[in-house]
mmCIF file of N, CA, C and O in Angstrom:
data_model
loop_
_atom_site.group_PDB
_atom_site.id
_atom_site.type_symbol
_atom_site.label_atom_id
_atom_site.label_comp_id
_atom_site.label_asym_id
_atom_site.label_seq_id
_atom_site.Cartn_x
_atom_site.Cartn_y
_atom_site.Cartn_z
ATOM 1 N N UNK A 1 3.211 -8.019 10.022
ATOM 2 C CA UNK A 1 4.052 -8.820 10.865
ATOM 3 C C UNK A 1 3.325 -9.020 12.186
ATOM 4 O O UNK A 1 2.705 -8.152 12.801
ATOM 5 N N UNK A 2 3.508 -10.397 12.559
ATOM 6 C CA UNK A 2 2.962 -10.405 14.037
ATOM 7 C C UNK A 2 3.226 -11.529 14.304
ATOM 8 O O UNK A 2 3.373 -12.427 13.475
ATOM 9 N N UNK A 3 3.336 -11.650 15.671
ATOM 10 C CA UNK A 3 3.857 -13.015 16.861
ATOM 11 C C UNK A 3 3.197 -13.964 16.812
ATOM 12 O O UNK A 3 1.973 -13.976 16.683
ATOM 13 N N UNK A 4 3.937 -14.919 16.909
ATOM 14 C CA UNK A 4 3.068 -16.575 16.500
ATOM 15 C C UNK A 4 2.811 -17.613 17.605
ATOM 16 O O UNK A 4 2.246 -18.688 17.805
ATOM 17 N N UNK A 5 3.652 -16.543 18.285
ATOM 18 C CA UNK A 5 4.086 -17.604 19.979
ATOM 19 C C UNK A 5 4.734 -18.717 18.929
ATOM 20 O O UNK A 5 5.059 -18.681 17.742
ATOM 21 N N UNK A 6 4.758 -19.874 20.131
ATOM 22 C CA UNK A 6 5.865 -21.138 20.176
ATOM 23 C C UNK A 6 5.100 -22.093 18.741
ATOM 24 O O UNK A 6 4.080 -22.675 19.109
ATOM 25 N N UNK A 7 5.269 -22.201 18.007
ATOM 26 C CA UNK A 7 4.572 -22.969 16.862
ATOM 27 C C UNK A 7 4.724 -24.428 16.939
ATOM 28 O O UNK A 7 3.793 -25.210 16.743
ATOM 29 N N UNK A 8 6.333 -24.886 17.328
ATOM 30 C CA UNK A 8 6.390 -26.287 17.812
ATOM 31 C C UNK A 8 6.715 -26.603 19.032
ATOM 32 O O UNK A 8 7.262 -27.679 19.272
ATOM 33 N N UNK A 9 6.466 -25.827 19.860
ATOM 34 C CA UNK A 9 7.281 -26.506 21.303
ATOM 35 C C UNK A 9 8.865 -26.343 21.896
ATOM 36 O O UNK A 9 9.460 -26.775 22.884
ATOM 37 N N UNK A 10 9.160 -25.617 20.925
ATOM 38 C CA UNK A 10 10.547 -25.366 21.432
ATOM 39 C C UNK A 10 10.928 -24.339 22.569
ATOM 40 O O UNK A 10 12.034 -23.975 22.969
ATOM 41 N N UNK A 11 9.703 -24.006 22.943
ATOM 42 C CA UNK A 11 10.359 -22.495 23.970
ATOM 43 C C UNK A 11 10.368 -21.451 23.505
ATOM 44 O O UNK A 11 10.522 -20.479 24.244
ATOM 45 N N UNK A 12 10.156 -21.240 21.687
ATOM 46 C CA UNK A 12 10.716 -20.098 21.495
ATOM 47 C C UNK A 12 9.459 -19.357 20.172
ATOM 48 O O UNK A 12 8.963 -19.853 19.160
ATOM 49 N N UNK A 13 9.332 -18.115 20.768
ATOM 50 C CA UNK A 13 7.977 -17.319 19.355
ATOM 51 C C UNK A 13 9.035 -17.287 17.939
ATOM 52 O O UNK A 13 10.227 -17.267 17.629
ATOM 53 N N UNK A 14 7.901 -17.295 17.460
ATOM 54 C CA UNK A 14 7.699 -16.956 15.687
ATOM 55 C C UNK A 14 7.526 -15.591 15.835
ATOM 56 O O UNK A 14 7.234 -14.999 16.874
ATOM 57 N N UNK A 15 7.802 -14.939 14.302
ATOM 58 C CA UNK A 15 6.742 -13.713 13.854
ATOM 59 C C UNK A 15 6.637 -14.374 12.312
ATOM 60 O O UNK A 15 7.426 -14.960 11.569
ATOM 61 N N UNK A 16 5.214 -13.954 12.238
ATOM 62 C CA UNK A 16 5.241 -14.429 10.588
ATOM 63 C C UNK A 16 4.814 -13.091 9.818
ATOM 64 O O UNK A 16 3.938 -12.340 10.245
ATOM 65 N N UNK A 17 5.525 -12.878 8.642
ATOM 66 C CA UNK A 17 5.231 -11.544 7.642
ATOM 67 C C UNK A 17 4.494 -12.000 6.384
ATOM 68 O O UNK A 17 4.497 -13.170 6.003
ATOM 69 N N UNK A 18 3.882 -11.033 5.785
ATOM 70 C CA UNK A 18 4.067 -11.101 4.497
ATOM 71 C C UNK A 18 4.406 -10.035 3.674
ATOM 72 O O UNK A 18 4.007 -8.885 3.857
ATOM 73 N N UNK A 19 4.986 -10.320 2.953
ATOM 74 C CA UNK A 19 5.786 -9.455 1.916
ATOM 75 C C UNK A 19 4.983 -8.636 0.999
ATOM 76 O O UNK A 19 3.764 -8.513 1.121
ATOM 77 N N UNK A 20 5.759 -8.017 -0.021
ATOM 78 C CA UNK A 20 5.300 -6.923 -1.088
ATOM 79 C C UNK A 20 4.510 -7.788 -2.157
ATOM 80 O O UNK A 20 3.669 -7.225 -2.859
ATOM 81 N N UNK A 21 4.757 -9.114 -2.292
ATOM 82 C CA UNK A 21 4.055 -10.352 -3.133
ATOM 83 C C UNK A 21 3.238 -11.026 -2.846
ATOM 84 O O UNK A 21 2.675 -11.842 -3.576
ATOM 85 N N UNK A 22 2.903 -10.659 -1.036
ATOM 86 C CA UNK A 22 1.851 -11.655 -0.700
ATOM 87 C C UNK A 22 2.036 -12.905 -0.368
ATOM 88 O O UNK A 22 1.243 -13.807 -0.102
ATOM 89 N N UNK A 23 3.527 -12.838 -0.428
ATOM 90 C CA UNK A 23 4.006 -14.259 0.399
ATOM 91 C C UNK A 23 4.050 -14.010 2.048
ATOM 92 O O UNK A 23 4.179 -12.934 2.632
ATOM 93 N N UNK A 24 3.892 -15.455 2.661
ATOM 94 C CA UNK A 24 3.766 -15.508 4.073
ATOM 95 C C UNK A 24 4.630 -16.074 4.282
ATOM 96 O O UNK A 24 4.808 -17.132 3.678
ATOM 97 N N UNK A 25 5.915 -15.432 5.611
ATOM 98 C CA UNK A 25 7.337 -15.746 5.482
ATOM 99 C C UNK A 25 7.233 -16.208 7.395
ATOM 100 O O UNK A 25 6.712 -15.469 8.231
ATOM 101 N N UNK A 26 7.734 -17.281 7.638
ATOM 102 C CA UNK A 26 7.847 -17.262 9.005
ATOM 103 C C UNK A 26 9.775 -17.076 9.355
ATOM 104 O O UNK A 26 10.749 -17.262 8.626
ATOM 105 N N UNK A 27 9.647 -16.652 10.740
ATOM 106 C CA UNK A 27 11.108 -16.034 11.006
ATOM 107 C C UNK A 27 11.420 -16.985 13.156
ATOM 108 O O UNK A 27 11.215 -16.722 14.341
ATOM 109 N N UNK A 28 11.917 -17.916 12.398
ATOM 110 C CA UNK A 28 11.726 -18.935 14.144
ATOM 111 C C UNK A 28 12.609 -18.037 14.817
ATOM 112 O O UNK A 28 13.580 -17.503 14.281
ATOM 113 N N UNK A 29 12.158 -17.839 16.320
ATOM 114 C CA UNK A 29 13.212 -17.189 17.458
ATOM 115 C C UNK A 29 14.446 -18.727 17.790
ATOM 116 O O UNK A 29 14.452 -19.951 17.662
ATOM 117 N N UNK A 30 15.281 -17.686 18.236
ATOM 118 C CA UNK A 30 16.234 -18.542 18.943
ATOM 119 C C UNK A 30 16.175 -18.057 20.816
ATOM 120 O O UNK A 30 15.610 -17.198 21.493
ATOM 121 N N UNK A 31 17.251 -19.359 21.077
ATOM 122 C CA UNK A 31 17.262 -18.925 22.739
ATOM 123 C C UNK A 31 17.798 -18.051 23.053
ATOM 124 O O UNK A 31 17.830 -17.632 24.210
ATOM 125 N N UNK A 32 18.679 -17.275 21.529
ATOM 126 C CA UNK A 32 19.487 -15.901 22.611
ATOM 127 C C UNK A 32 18.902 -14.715 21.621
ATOM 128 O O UNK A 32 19.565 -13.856 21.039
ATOM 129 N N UNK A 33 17.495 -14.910 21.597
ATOM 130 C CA UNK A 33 16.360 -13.953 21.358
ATOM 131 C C UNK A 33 16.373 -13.438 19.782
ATOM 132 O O UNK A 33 15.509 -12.602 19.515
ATOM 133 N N UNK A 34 17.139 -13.791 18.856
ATOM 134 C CA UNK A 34 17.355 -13.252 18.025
ATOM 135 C C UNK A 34 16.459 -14.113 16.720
ATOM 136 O O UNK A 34 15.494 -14.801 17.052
ATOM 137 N N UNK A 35 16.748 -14.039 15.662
ATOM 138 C CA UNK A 35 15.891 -14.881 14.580
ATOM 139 C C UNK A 35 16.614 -15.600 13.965
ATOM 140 O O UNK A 35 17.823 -15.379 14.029
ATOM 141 N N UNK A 36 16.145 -16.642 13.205
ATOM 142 C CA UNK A 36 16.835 -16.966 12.516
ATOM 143 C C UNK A 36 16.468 -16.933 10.918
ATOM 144 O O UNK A 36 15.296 -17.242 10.703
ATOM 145 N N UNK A 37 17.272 -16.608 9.714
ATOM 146 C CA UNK A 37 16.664 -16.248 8.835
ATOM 147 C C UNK A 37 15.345 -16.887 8.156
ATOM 148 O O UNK A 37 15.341 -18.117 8.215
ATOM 149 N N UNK A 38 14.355 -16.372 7.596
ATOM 150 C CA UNK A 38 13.093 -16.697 7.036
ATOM 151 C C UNK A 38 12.666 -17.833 6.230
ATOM 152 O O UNK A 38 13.473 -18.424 5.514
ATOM 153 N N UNK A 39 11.698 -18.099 6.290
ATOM 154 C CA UNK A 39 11.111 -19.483 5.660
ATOM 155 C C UNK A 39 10.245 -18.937 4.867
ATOM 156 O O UNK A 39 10.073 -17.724 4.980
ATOM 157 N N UNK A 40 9.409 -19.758 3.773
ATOM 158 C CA UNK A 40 8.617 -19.429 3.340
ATOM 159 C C UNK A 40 8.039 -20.873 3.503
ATOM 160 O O UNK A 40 8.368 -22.053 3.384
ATOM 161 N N UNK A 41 6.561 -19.765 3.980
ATOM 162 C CA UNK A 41 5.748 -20.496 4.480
ATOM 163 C C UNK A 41 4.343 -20.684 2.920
ATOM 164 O O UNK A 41 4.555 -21.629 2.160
ATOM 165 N N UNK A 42 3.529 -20.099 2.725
ATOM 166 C CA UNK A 42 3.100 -20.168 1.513
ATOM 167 C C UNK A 42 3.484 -18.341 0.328
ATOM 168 O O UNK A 42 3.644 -17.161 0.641
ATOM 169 N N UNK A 43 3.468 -19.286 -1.322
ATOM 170 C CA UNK A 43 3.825 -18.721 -2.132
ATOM 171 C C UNK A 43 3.219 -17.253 -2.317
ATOM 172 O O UNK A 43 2.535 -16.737 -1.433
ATOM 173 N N UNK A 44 3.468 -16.715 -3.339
ATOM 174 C CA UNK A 44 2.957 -15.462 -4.181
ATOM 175 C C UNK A 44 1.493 -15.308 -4.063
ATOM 176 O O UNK A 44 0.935 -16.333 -4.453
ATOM 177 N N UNK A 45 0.721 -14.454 -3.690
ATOM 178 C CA UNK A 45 -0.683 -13.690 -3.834
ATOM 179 C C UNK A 45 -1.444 -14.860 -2.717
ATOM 180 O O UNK A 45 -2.602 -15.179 -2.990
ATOM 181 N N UNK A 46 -0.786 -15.485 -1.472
ATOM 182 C CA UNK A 46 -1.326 -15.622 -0.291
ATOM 183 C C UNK A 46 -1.957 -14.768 0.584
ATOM 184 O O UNK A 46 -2.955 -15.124 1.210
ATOM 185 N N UNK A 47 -1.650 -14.083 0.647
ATOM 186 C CA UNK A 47 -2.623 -12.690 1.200
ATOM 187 C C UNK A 47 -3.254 -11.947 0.652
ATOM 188 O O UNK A 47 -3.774 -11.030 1.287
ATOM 189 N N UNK A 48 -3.462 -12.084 -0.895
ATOM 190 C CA UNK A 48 -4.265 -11.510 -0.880
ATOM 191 C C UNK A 48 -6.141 -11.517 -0.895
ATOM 192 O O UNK A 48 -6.615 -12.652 -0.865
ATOM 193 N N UNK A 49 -7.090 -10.437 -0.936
ATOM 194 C CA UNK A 49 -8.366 -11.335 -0.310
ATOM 195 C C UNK A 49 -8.322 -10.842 1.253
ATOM 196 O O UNK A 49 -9.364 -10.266 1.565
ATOM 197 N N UNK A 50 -7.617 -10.910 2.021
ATOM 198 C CA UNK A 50 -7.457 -11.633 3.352
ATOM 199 C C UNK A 50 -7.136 -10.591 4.241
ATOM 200 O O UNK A 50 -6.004 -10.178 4.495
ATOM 201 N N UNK A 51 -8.407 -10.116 4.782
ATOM 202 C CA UNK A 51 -7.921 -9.136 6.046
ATOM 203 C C UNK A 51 -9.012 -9.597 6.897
ATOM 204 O O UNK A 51 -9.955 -10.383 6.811
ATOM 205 N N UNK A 52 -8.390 -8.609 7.954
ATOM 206 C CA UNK A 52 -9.315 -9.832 9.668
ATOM 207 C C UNK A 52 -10.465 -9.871 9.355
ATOM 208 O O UNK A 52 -11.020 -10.912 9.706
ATOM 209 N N UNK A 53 -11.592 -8.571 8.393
ATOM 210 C CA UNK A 53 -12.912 -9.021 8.911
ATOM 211 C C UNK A 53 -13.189 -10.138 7.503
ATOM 212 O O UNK A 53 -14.327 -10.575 7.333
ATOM 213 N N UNK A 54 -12.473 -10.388 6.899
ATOM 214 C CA UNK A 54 -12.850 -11.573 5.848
ATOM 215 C C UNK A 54 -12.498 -12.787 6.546
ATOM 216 O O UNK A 54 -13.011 -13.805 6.081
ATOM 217 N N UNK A 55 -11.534 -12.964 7.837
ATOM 218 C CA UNK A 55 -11.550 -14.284 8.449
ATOM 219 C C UNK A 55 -11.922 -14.550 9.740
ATOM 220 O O UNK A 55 -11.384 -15.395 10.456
ATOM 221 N N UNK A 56 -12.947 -13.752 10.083
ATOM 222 C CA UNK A 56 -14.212 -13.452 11.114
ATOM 223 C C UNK A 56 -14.894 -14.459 10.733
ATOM 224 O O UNK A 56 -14.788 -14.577 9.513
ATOM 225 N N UNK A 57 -15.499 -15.189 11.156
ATOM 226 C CA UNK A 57 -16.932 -16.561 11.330
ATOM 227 C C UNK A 57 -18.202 -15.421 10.985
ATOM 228 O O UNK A 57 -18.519 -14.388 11.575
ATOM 229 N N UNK A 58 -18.639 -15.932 10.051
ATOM 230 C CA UNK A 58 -20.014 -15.219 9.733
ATOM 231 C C UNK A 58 -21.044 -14.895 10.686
ATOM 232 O O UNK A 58 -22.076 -14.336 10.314
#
């Protein structure tokens, strides 16, 4: 899980997760700080492969 800041301009951070499947779920803030329930952002076995030093610039 981690903070996305403002993704469209609304004023307000993201956190985006991914799950036990490797899905990547975003969770938009609201103005009275709270979330609103989850999106899915891409499907099943998206993460996997994928940790920071694999998306480091060679």
């Amino acid at each position: 899980m981690f903070g996305a800041g403002d993704l469209n301009g609304d004023g307000f951070g993201y956190l985006l997760t991914v799950d036990g499947a490797d899905a990547l779920w975003r969770y938009d803030g609201t103005a009275g700080g709270t979330l609103k329930a989850r999106v899915l952002v891409f499907g099943t076995n998206w993460a996997t492969g994928r940790t920071p030093s694999s998306l480091s610039p060679s």
